[in-house]
Amino acid sequence: MSRPHGIPLPSAQRSSDSDVTESACADDKQGQPRPREGVRQLTGAERVRTLVESNASVSLTLPGAHDQAEWWTGVPAARTVTPDGDVILLVSGESAAARAAAHAQDDDLTAVIEITDVAPVSVPHRIRGRARLTGWLTPVRGDDRAGCAALLAERQPVGELLALTESQDPPYTGRPAWMMLRLEVGEVALDDLWGAEQVDPDELAGAEPDPLAAHETELLQHLASAHADRVADLCGLLGSREAAGLTAVPLALDRLGLRVRFTAGPGRPSPAPSFDARFDFPEPVADVCGLRRAMRALFAAAAH
């Protein structure tokens, strides 16, 4: 998205002093297993959109804040993406972000959203990905507020939306309990199970979140606890014996397929490196009912 004022952005890449490892997904020397070639995947924009509107951990920072104590502003209560590709955030009216945005001039307040996606099941390398969105922060005011509140309520219904007041519009009569802020996205960096890439911010507007995202945590935990044996049977679809004797844990799920992480089980004398296998569904699924059919077909194929 173009910025007529030409206000610079802090880089979407992490600075060297904040890099713990080469990859945002590497949480030990081995690092996050990466996918094998030739499998279907969501686009980078779809994966970012899904992360933004998921329950993954998120933080909001203001790199240009004069008071370094307010550089980190806290955790938004909810967020969503508008049809134009902007990110709407619901934050406390007492937060540094709300105070700074209320008095910013000429859209000159730069901000960074960082999202960390952690697997909802117990596996090595639980961080599945990180997204970093950098842009310009302004309050949502006037006629836009009703539409943005409706978007937030649709994607992430939270009780805090009931506390929004008209005091966000001048003249200011008091600080609202909660404030909606708009991040006009200028740069997007993504590092997840599929690899690291830069995403065009304009593509966020046309991307849709994965339809299974709201149910993924519950579904993965159910598969891991109630169908662990059937998940392990999927190793028969790999065409080799490389997964024999390894523990299989369902790691990620989207409309295109299931990802399973294979790791050395207890008592294995020489632990093999972890690796992921991606099992594509016959066709994309649109909802949980379609997922059930796809999973039955997948398990049936493994059984034979």
Rosetta silent file (secondary structure, phi, psi, omega in degrees, C-alpha in Angstrom):
SEQUENCE: MSRPHGIPLPSAQRSSDSDVTESACADDKQGQPRPREGVRQLTGAERVRTLVESNASVSLTLPGAHDQAEWWTGVPAARTVTPDGDVILLVSGESAAARAAAHAQDDDLTAVIEITDVAPVSVPHRIRGRARLTGWLTPVRGDDRAGCAALLAERQPVGELLALTESQDPPYTGRPAWMMLRLEVGEVALDDLWGAEQVDPDELAGAEPDPLAAHETELLQHLASAHADRVADLCGLLGSREAAGLTAVPLALDRLGLRVRFTAGPGRPSPAPSFDARFDFPEPVADVCGLRRAMRALFAAAAH
SCORE:     score description
SCORE:     0.000 S_00000001
   1 L     0.000  137.475 -175.444    0.000    0.000    0.000 S_00000001
   2 L   -79.712  150.312  176.978    1.360    3.402   -0.914 S_00000001
   3 L  -121.827  106.942 -176.624    2.125    6.078    1.641 S_00000001
   4 L   -63.160  -26.285 -177.438    1.792    9.612    0.239 S_00000001
   5 L   -82.781  -12.368  178.284    3.692   11.149    3.146 S_00000001
   6 L    65.361   29.203 -179.807    6.737    8.925    2.595 S_00000001
   7 L   -72.767  127.770 -175.803    7.117    8.209    6.305 S_00000001
   8 L   -70.735  154.698  176.784    9.836    5.568    6.722 S_00000001
   9 L  -109.414  144.422  166.997    9.177    2.212    8.287 S_00000001
  10 L   -65.970  147.887 -175.627   11.423    0.271   10.619 S_00000001
  11 L   -59.933  144.931  177.259   12.575   -2.845    8.819 S_00000001
  12 L   -75.223  -12.894  177.412   10.304   -5.859    9.001 S_00000001
  13 L   -82.561  146.119  177.399   13.380   -7.993    9.622 S_00000001
  14 L   -68.747  144.180  176.977   14.481   -8.577   13.198 S_00000001
  15 L   -71.071  157.728 -175.162   17.605   -6.738   14.265 S_00000001
  16 H   -62.309  -30.736 -177.915   20.707   -8.820   14.844 S_00000001
  17 H   -77.115  -13.341  177.102   20.648   -8.264   18.571 S_00000001
  18 H  -101.053   -5.342  178.830   17.140   -9.717   18.836 S_00000001
  19 L   -77.371  117.298  177.038   17.863  -12.752   16.682 S_00000001
  20 L   -85.591  -35.803  178.404   18.150  -15.744   18.922 S_00000001
  21 L  -140.253  174.451 -179.365   18.627  -18.139   16.033 S_00000001
  22 L   -64.777  -36.909 -179.754   18.918  -17.970   12.280 S_00000001
  23 L  -112.626  144.067  176.868   15.255  -18.881   11.875 S_00000001
  24 L   -65.061  -19.965 -178.266   12.337  -17.549   13.868 S_00000001
  25 L   -95.765   -2.416 -176.664   11.097  -21.121   14.075 S_00000001
  26 L   -88.746  115.157  179.895   14.344  -22.655   15.335 S_00000001
  27 L  -112.045   11.281  166.229   14.154  -23.295   19.059 S_00000001
  28 L  -160.004 -169.256 -173.162   17.270  -25.439   19.393 S_00000001
  29 L   -63.107  -33.569 -178.192   20.332  -26.442   17.387 S_00000001
  30 L   -72.474  -38.924 -179.280   18.362  -28.664   15.053 S_00000001
  31 L    83.366  171.704 -177.522   15.735  -26.065   14.277 S_00000001
  32 L   -69.780  128.598  173.775   12.228  -26.429   12.963 S_00000001
  33 L   -60.175  139.301  179.593   11.741  -29.236   10.431 S_00000001
  34 L  -103.550  161.083 -175.828   10.804  -27.789    7.052 S_00000001
  35 L   -72.897  158.862  172.042    8.351  -29.296    4.556 S_00000001
  36 L   -83.920  162.687 -175.416    9.246  -31.551    1.723 S_00000001
  37 L   -75.368  158.325  170.275    8.736  -30.350   -1.805 S_00000001
  38 L    87.105   13.255  177.481    5.647  -30.917   -3.913 S_00000001
  39 L  -107.752  152.736  179.574    2.859  -30.457   -1.365 S_00000001
  40 L   -74.185  149.506  179.847    0.026  -27.987   -1.591 S_00000001
  41 L  -151.413  157.963  172.597    0.103  -25.034    0.766 S_00000001
  42 L   -67.522  153.199  176.045   -1.671  -21.830    1.645 S_00000001
  43 L   -70.604  163.411  177.672   -0.146  -18.690    0.186 S_00000001
  44 H   -57.506  -41.179 -179.824    2.006  -16.474    2.400 S_00000001
  45 H   -65.146  -39.334  178.108   -0.785  -13.880    2.533 S_00000001
  46 H   -65.787  -38.106  179.518   -3.328  -16.529    3.571 S_00000001
  47 H   -68.525  -40.008  176.980   -1.020  -17.777    6.309 S_00000001
  48 H   -65.697  -45.573  179.901   -0.456  -14.240    7.643 S_00000001
  49 H   -59.196  -41.041  178.557   -4.179  -13.460    7.493 S_00000001
  50 H   -63.499  -43.051  178.788   -4.885  -16.680    9.390 S_00000001
  51 H   -63.732  -43.143 -178.945   -2.321  -15.800   12.055 S_00000001
  52 H   -58.693  -40.646 -174.081   -3.670  -12.257   12.470 S_00000001
  53 L   -98.629   12.702  177.945   -7.190  -13.536   13.074 S_00000001
  54 L   -93.111 -174.220  176.028   -6.184  -16.570   15.150 S_00000001
  55 L   -95.250   14.689 -179.960   -5.702  -16.905   18.900 S_00000001
  56 L   -62.972  154.307 -179.611   -1.916  -16.920   18.529 S_00000001
  57 E   -62.906  136.063 -177.808    0.097  -14.746   20.915 S_00000001
  58 E  -137.041  146.049  174.196    0.429  -11.136   19.706 S_00000001
  59 E  -134.017  154.907  179.537    2.282   -8.036   20.870 S_00000001
  60 E  -124.724  127.504  179.270    2.190   -4.395   19.755 S_00000001
  61 E  -128.453  156.025  178.219    5.231   -2.117   19.910 S_00000001
  62 L  -119.871   91.296 -175.503    5.958    1.501   19.007 S_00000001
  63 L   -58.948  -26.655 -177.384    9.605    1.661   17.814 S_00000001
  64 L   -94.209    9.881 -177.377    9.521    5.460   17.626 S_00000001
  65 L   -62.223  135.280  179.960    8.173    6.066   21.135 S_00000001
  66 L   -68.640  -38.103  178.332   10.030    8.858   22.938 S_00000001
  67 L   -91.620  108.919 -176.606    9.630    7.092   26.264 S_00000001
  68 H   -63.380  -20.238  176.053   11.425    3.769   25.902 S_00000001
  69 H   -66.962  -20.094 -179.453    9.372    2.429   28.802 S_00000001
  70 H  -104.275   11.297 -179.705    6.381    2.629   26.463 S_00000001
  71 L   -59.498  -43.586  174.895    8.102    0.973   23.480 S_00000001
  72 E   -95.534  124.078 -170.144    6.202   -2.219   24.253 S_00000001
  73 E  -106.573   -3.153  177.310    2.531   -1.362   24.612 S_00000001
  74 E   112.967 -165.162 -173.799    0.943   -4.651   25.562 S_00000001
  75 L  -112.994  121.001  175.744   -1.369   -7.222   24.066 S_00000001
  76 L   -62.441  144.723  179.817   -4.430   -6.250   21.980 S_00000001
  77 L   -75.100  -26.190  179.627   -7.663   -7.852   23.186 S_00000001
  78 E  -160.886  160.014  176.381   -8.777   -8.640   19.621 S_00000001
  79 E  -155.779  156.462  177.328   -7.750   -8.027   16.031 S_00000001
  80 E  -156.808  175.661 -179.348   -9.040   -8.492   12.518 S_00000001
  81 E  -118.675  134.674 -179.889   -8.308   -7.473    8.921 S_00000001
  82 L   -82.866  166.646  175.573  -10.461   -5.059    6.918 S_00000001
  83 L   -59.372  -19.218  177.832  -11.455   -5.528    3.252 S_00000001
  84 L   -90.122   -2.262  179.382   -8.694   -2.997    2.449 S_00000001
  85 L    90.814    4.417  174.988   -6.021   -5.087    4.180 S_00000001
  86 L   -79.165  154.086  176.751   -5.632   -2.880    7.272 S_00000001
  87 E  -102.058  125.541  177.504   -5.376   -4.526   10.692 S_00000001
  88 E   -99.677  129.781 -178.287   -7.873   -3.389   13.323 S_00000001
  89 E  -120.060  138.356  172.552   -6.755   -3.755   16.947 S_00000001
  90 E  -103.264  115.396 -175.912   -8.788   -3.462   20.125 S_00000001
  91 E  -126.641  161.569  176.029   -6.548   -2.084   22.890 S_00000001
  92 E   -63.812  139.037  177.451   -6.987   -0.704   26.367 S_00000001
  93 L   -65.068  -17.425  178.839   -7.726    3.018   26.422 S_00000001
  94 L   -92.788   -1.375 -176.714   -5.001    3.378   29.048 S_00000001
  95 L   -73.698  158.505  177.543   -2.337    1.716   26.905 S_00000001
  96 H   -61.296  -36.107 -179.863    0.624    3.598   25.477 S_00000001
  97 H   -64.084  -43.148  179.597   -0.591    2.776   21.956 S_00000001
  98 H   -63.927  -43.403 -179.347   -4.014    4.343   22.592 S_00000001
  99 H   -66.499  -42.951 -178.301   -2.494    7.499   24.089 S_00000001
 100 H   -67.761  -41.662 -178.438    0.093    7.880   21.331 S_00000001
 101 H   -66.605  -34.677 -177.820   -2.382    7.241   18.502 S_00000001
 102 H   -64.589  -26.544 -175.743   -4.891    9.730   19.892 S_00000001
 103 H  -115.360    6.060  179.670   -2.381   12.579   19.600 S_00000001
 104 L   -69.545  146.863  179.653   -0.340   11.507   16.563 S_00000001
 105 L  -111.956  140.082  172.569   -0.173   13.966   13.666 S_00000001
 106 L    55.441   36.956  176.531   -0.234   13.167    9.928 S_00000001
 107 L    52.642   42.635 -173.235   -0.298    9.418   10.480 S_00000001
 108 L   -99.647   12.316 -178.091    3.293    9.529   11.690 S_00000001
 109 L   -95.254  106.799  177.869    3.069    6.844   14.386 S_00000001
 110 E   -84.953  146.122 -177.307    4.885    3.683   13.280 S_00000001
 111 E  -146.929  159.355 -179.335    4.023    0.430   15.008 S_00000001
 112 E  -131.805  128.840  171.689    4.896   -3.253   14.830 S_00000001
 113 E  -103.918  127.611  175.561    2.648   -6.248   15.421 S_00000001
 114 E  -120.373  127.450 -177.226    4.447   -9.508   16.210 S_00000001
 115 E  -118.088  130.422  178.663    2.513  -12.774   16.259 S_00000001
 116 E  -118.032  122.097 -177.064    3.915  -16.030   17.633 S_00000001
 117 E  -102.875  116.047 -178.558    2.139  -19.270   16.751 S_00000001
 118 E  -111.446  134.676 -179.492    2.736  -22.129   19.213 S_00000001
 119 L   -59.984  138.162 -179.486    1.539  -25.677   18.561 S_00000001
 120 L   -84.122    7.930  177.032   -1.378  -26.663   20.839 S_00000001
 121 L  -124.372  161.305 -176.756    0.089  -30.172   21.275 S_00000001
 122 L   -83.205  110.980  178.211    3.294  -31.321   22.937 S_00000001
 123 L  -146.307  158.353  169.604    6.049  -31.682   20.324 S_00000001
 124 L   -63.302  148.419  178.321    9.690  -30.657   19.965 S_00000001
 125 L    59.232   63.548 -172.144   10.040  -27.190   18.415 S_00000001
 126 L   -73.255  -19.269  177.794    6.571  -25.994   19.438 S_00000001
 127 E   -73.934  113.101 -177.134    6.872  -22.576   17.801 S_00000001
 128 E   -87.380  -19.834  179.752    5.215  -23.122   14.435 S_00000001
 129 E   174.475  165.383  174.584    5.801  -19.641   13.101 S_00000001
 130 E  -138.730  141.937  174.064    6.106  -15.898   13.567 S_00000001
 131 E  -125.327  144.246 -178.958    4.690  -13.008   11.592 S_00000001
 132 E  -132.394  117.486 -179.287    5.790   -9.381   11.850 S_00000001
 133 E  -115.518  124.269 -178.414    3.620   -6.590   10.418 S_00000001
 134 E  -116.895  138.591 -179.915    4.970   -3.036   10.361 S_00000001
 135 E  -174.387 -152.653 -173.800    2.969    0.055    9.463 S_00000001
 136 E  -118.529  133.612 -170.976    1.274    3.246   10.621 S_00000001
 137 E  -107.661  131.078  176.281   -1.135    3.420   13.546 S_00000001
 138 E  -141.032  156.081  175.030   -4.187    5.687   13.820 S_00000001
 139 E   -71.520  152.064  171.184   -7.405    5.603   15.875 S_00000001
 140 L   -90.012  119.538 -174.588  -10.597    4.355   14.244 S_00000001
 141 L  -131.621  168.551  171.669  -13.004    7.263   14.417 S_00000001
 142 L    61.550 -138.260 -174.110  -16.298    8.534   13.091 S_00000001
 143 L   -67.100  -18.786 -178.785  -18.328    6.485   10.658 S_00000001
 144 H   -74.701  -18.348 -171.351  -15.659    3.772   10.444 S_00000001
 145 H   -66.462  -41.569 -178.238  -16.099    2.703   14.037 S_00000001
 146 H   -63.676  -43.605 -179.695  -19.361    0.800   13.629 S_00000001
 147 H   -65.921  -40.987 -179.654  -18.056   -1.201   10.674 S_00000001
 148 H   -68.958  -38.339  177.285  -14.750   -2.023   12.378 S_00000001
 149 H   -63.369  -37.993  178.427  -16.505   -3.038   15.606 S_00000001
 150 H   -65.427  -39.525  177.500  -18.741   -5.368   13.582 S_00000001
 151 H   -63.075  -45.308  178.449  -15.691   -6.938   11.928 S_00000001
 152 H   -60.955  -44.008 -178.415  -14.038   -7.498   15.307 S_00000001
 153 H   -65.112  -32.942  179.800  -17.212   -9.000   16.758 S_00000001
 154 H   -71.260  -43.614 -175.757  -17.527  -11.351   13.777 S_00000001
 155 H   -83.785  -43.977 -176.448  -13.941  -12.610   13.882 S_00000001
 156 L  -139.553   78.613 -178.436  -13.155  -12.420   17.601 S_00000001
 157 L   -64.757  120.055  179.360  -16.222  -11.718   19.738 S_00000001
 158 L  -135.622  149.038 -177.765  -15.059  -10.295   23.062 S_00000001
 159 H   -64.739  -23.324 -177.849  -16.915   -8.541   25.861 S_00000001
 160 H   -61.794  -23.307  179.653  -14.570   -5.549   25.688 S_00000001
 161 H   -62.358  -26.122  179.776  -16.364   -4.370   22.538 S_00000001
 162 H   -70.360  -15.946 -176.454  -19.306   -3.441   24.751 S_00000001
 163 H   -93.807    2.487  178.701  -17.092   -0.884   26.523 S_00000001
 164 L   -68.371  138.577  179.898  -16.359    1.204   23.424 S_00000001
 165 L  -128.401  169.107 -179.289  -17.551    4.809   23.770 S_00000001
 166 H   -78.315    1.733 -176.905  -17.823    7.838   21.520 S_00000001
 167 H   -71.767    0.328  174.129  -15.043    9.597   23.455 S_00000001
 168 H   -76.270  -14.800 -178.737  -12.633    8.545   20.695 S_00000001
 169 L   -99.609  139.582  179.056  -14.028   11.378   18.586 S_00000001
 170 L   -66.756  151.585   -5.222  -13.097   15.024   19.242 S_00000001
 171 L   -72.648  142.829 -175.571  -13.725   16.916   21.407 S_00000001
 172 L   -76.325  124.421 -179.362  -12.300   14.364   23.851 S_00000001
 173 L  -106.144    0.543 -178.393  -14.422   14.141   27.017 S_00000001
 174 L   160.313  162.574 -178.669  -12.497   11.332   28.642 S_00000001
 175 L   -85.502  128.218  179.461  -10.399    8.296   27.880 S_00000001
 176 L   -69.898  155.651  176.939  -12.428    5.287   26.685 S_00000001
 177 L   -64.970  -35.584 -179.887  -12.019    1.961   28.429 S_00000001
 178 E  -137.224  147.534 -178.650  -11.157    0.417   25.059 S_00000001
 179 E  -133.374  141.516  174.027  -10.022    1.907   21.774 S_00000001
 180 E   -95.478  130.199  178.354   -9.920    0.574   18.224 S_00000001
 181 E  -118.394  150.130  178.836   -6.722    1.307   16.305 S_00000001
 182 E  -113.771  125.658  173.125   -5.985    0.845   12.614 S_00000001
 183 E  -103.208  111.952  172.643   -2.605   -0.376   11.379 S_00000001
 184 E   -82.168  109.580 -168.647   -2.046    0.504    7.720 S_00000001
 185 E   -75.899  130.261  178.048    0.371   -2.280    6.859 S_00000001
 186 E  -111.035  -31.152 -179.600    3.552   -1.350    5.003 S_00000001
 187 E  -143.066  143.742  178.483    5.759   -4.446    5.432 S_00000001
 188 E  -135.791  126.605  174.310    5.074   -8.072    6.310 S_00000001
 189 E  -120.143  136.185 -177.684    7.647  -10.744    7.223 S_00000001
 190 E  -130.723  133.489  174.704    6.665  -14.367    7.782 S_00000001
 191 E  -138.767  107.564 -174.604    8.744  -17.274    9.077 S_00000001
 192 E  -142.066 -161.384 -177.003    6.766  -20.450    9.659 S_00000001
 193 L   -59.539  -21.997 -177.387    6.596  -24.170    8.954 S_00000001
 194 L   -93.475  -11.083 -179.063    6.787  -23.486    5.227 S_00000001
 195 E   127.338 -176.914 -178.743    9.844  -21.238    5.339 S_00000001
 196 E  -105.554  138.522  179.524   10.690  -17.525    5.569 S_00000001
 197 E  -160.774  159.845  170.465    9.375  -14.948    3.116 S_00000001
 198 E   -94.296  137.235 -178.180    8.285  -11.350    2.641 S_00000001
 199 E  -112.346  134.429  177.461    4.562  -10.940    1.917 S_00000001
 200 L   -67.987  120.719 -179.037    3.109   -8.132   -0.201 S_00000001
 201 L   -56.756  -32.601 -179.499    0.806   -6.127    2.130 S_00000001
 202 H   -63.104  -24.533 -178.552   -1.650   -5.568   -0.728 S_00000001
 203 H   -75.021  -17.220  178.527   -2.252   -9.324   -0.858 S_00000001
 204 H   -62.729  -35.258 -176.981   -3.676   -9.342    2.681 S_00000001
 205 H   -62.151  -38.210 -177.274   -6.835   -7.636    1.445 S_00000001
 206 H   -90.735   -9.633 -177.598   -7.658  -10.477   -0.955 S_00000001
 207 L   -82.464  148.016  176.865   -6.520  -13.326    1.277 S_00000001
 208 L  -112.757  142.525  174.489   -8.962  -15.293    3.407 S_00000001
 209 L   -66.714  152.437  179.908   -8.148  -16.880    6.773 S_00000001
 210 L   -63.811  134.038 -175.650   -8.188  -20.647    6.775 S_00000001
 211 L   -66.572  -17.316 -179.616  -11.729  -21.886    7.581 S_00000001
 212 L   -93.604   -3.248 -173.210  -10.405  -24.466   10.071 S_00000001
 213 H   -57.906  -40.399 -177.413   -8.308  -21.984   12.073 S_00000001
 214 H   -68.112  -20.959 -176.648  -10.952  -21.412   14.748 S_00000001
 215 H  -108.599   -4.498 -170.226  -11.231  -25.168   15.354 S_00000001
 216 H   -59.774  -44.609 -178.098   -7.610  -26.228   14.828 S_00000001
 217 H   -57.579  -51.262 -179.204   -6.567  -26.309   18.501 S_00000001
 218 H   -62.338  -41.730 -177.528   -9.480  -28.495   19.549 S_00000001
 219 H   -67.057  -43.663  179.663   -9.139  -30.772   16.514 S_00000001
 220 H   -64.779  -42.283 -179.999   -5.397  -31.342   16.916 S_00000001
 221 H   -65.472  -36.234  177.401   -5.733  -32.068   20.627 S_00000001
 222 H   -66.557  -44.138  178.318   -8.562  -34.514   19.909 S_00000001
 223 H   -61.517  -41.727 -177.128   -6.525  -36.309   17.251 S_00000001
 224 H   -68.941  -34.900 -175.308   -3.512  -36.513   19.566 S_00000001
 225 H   -91.663  -37.188 -173.533   -5.446  -37.834   22.573 S_00000001
 226 H  -103.417  -18.398 -175.806   -8.188  -39.977   21.032 S_00000001
 227 L  -133.671   34.633 -178.102   -6.722  -41.128   17.707 S_00000001
 228 H   -59.682  -36.216 -179.241   -2.977  -41.326   18.284 S_00000001
 229 H   -67.639  -37.709  179.991   -2.844  -44.862   16.854 S_00000001
 230 H   -72.354  -34.271  175.202   -4.567  -43.830   13.643 S_00000001
 231 H   -64.279  -42.648  178.685   -2.269  -40.833   13.272 S_00000001
 232 H   -62.581  -32.405  179.877    0.719  -43.170   13.696 S_00000001
 233 H   -64.822  -18.935 -179.005   -0.712  -45.432   10.978 S_00000001
 234 H   -63.977  -17.492  178.905   -0.281  -42.581    8.500 S_00000001
 235 H   -61.311  -22.550  177.837    3.403  -43.462    8.313 S_00000001
 236 H   -65.867  -17.691  179.143    2.324  -46.272    5.982 S_00000001
 237 H   -86.095   -3.205 -177.000    1.531  -43.647    3.356 S_00000001
 238 H   -80.185  -12.629  177.440    5.125  -42.416    3.269 S_00000001
 239 L    77.866   13.943  178.369    6.251  -45.223    1.006 S_00000001
 240 L  -156.708  176.758 -179.288    9.143  -46.212    3.266 S_00000001
 241 L  -101.026   15.746 -173.337    9.923  -47.499    6.744 S_00000001
 242 L   -65.386  -23.193 -178.545   11.613  -44.298    7.864 S_00000001
 243 L   -95.313   -0.492 -177.746    8.851  -43.509   10.368 S_00000001
 244 L   -60.781  131.183  177.970    8.723  -47.007   11.884 S_00000001
 245 L    81.526   -1.285  179.400    9.071  -46.874   15.656 S_00000001
 246 E   -94.884  154.528  175.134    8.752  -43.096   15.795 S_00000001
 247 E   -80.700  133.680 -179.972    6.138  -41.130   17.701 S_00000001
 248 E  -111.933  125.493 -179.740    3.623  -39.370   15.452 S_00000001
 249 E  -128.192  127.566  176.541    1.919  -36.163   16.659 S_00000001
 250 E   -67.448  122.295 -170.150   -0.548  -34.082   14.589 S_00000001
 251 E  -103.817  -39.277 -175.490    1.110  -30.682   14.369 S_00000001
 252 E  -152.466  151.853 -175.737   -0.910  -28.440   12.051 S_00000001
 253 E  -144.570  133.756  172.620   -4.142  -28.525   10.134 S_00000001
 254 E  -145.487 -175.146 -173.455   -5.614  -26.393    7.375 S_00000001
 255 L   -66.995  -14.738 -176.569   -8.117  -26.770    4.560 S_00000001
 256 L   -98.715  -20.475 -177.870   -5.539  -28.466    2.326 S_00000001
 257 E   172.019 -176.863 -178.052   -4.130  -31.131    4.626 S_00000001
 258 E  -117.671  135.989  175.343   -2.673  -32.408    7.874 S_00000001
 259 E  -108.897  131.439 -179.126    0.944  -32.092    9.018 S_00000001
 260 E  -119.451  136.455  176.211    2.362  -34.745   11.342 S_00000001
 261 E  -102.322  126.183  178.541    5.627  -34.523   13.261 S_00000001
 262 E  -103.724  127.411 -179.827    7.571  -37.760   13.685 S_00000001
 263 E  -136.843  163.260  179.202   10.040  -37.931   16.579 S_00000001
 264 E   -65.782  132.036  179.783   11.985  -40.618   18.403 S_00000001
 265 L   -81.133  170.753  179.136    9.828  -42.414   20.958 S_00000001
 266 L   -59.565  137.607  176.610   10.780  -43.234   24.572 S_00000001
 267 L    84.476   -2.095  178.806   13.488  -45.849   24.848 S_00000001
 268 L   -72.608  123.955 -171.580   14.747  -45.450   21.312 S_00000001
 269 L   -64.799  -38.890 -178.615   18.538  -45.924   21.617 S_00000001
 270 L  -125.047   91.455 -176.018   19.613  -43.470   18.921 S_00000001
 271 L   -54.865  127.231  177.197   17.059  -40.709   18.550 S_00000001
 272 L   -83.282  154.901  177.589   16.481  -39.866   14.907 S_00000001
 273 L   -61.436  145.803  174.301   16.021  -36.240   13.867 S_00000001
 274 L   -65.007  147.278  172.206   12.465  -34.977   13.906 S_00000001
 275 E  -148.373  155.377  179.254   10.816  -34.603   10.548 S_00000001
 276 E  -104.362  146.828  170.557    7.418  -33.530    9.278 S_00000001
 277 E  -126.971  134.578 -178.637    5.185  -35.278    6.795 S_00000001
 278 E  -106.570  127.987 -179.207    2.351  -33.461    5.094 S_00000001
 279 E  -113.304  107.148 -178.348   -0.746  -35.450    4.087 S_00000001
 280 E   -72.930  142.834  171.603   -2.844  -33.650    1.478 S_00000001
 281 L   -77.669  155.749  178.634   -6.613  -34.012    1.461 S_00000001
 282 L   -56.404  -34.285  176.436   -8.203  -35.190   -1.802 S_00000001
 283 L  -153.300  156.784 -179.246   -9.698  -31.703   -2.139 S_00000001
 284 L   -58.180  143.880  178.648   -9.778  -28.543   -0.014 S_00000001
 285 L  -104.448  148.516 -175.569  -12.284  -28.637    2.841 S_00000001
 286 L  -105.360  -16.982 -176.891  -14.543  -25.744    3.708 S_00000001
 287 L  -159.636 -176.865 -176.848  -15.701  -26.704    7.207 S_00000001
 288 H   -66.240  -35.041  177.995  -15.507  -29.293    9.967 S_00000001
 289 H   -62.125  -43.834  176.940  -17.978  -31.599    8.200 S_00000001
 290 H   -64.965  -34.495  178.397  -15.756  -31.651    5.130 S_00000001
 291 H   -64.638  -41.837  179.047  -12.747  -32.249    7.369 S_00000001
 292 H   -58.107  -43.841  179.122  -14.352  -35.344    8.903 S_00000001
 293 H   -63.840  -41.806 -178.939  -14.849  -36.833    5.451 S_00000001
 294 H   -65.490  -39.939  179.940  -11.283  -35.983    4.449 S_00000001
 295 H   -68.824  -38.180  177.136   -9.842  -37.520    7.621 S_00000001
 296 H   -61.994  -41.084  179.005  -11.872  -40.701    7.183 S_00000001
 297 H   -65.582  -38.048 -179.248  -10.531  -41.030    3.639 S_00000001
 298 H   -66.889  -45.458  179.628   -6.984  -40.409    4.869 S_00000001
 299 H   -67.124  -36.235  178.610   -7.208  -43.012    7.633 S_00000001
 300 H   -64.483  -40.434  178.247   -8.825  -45.505    5.276 S_00000001
 301 H   -63.715  -38.710  179.404   -5.964  -45.094    2.794 S_00000001
 302 H   -67.245  -34.955 -177.708   -3.443  -45.632    5.599 S_00000001
 303 H   -68.080  -24.555 -178.362   -5.250  -48.781    6.763 S_00000001
 304 L   -99.892    0.000    0.000   -4.868  -50.350    3.332 S_00000001
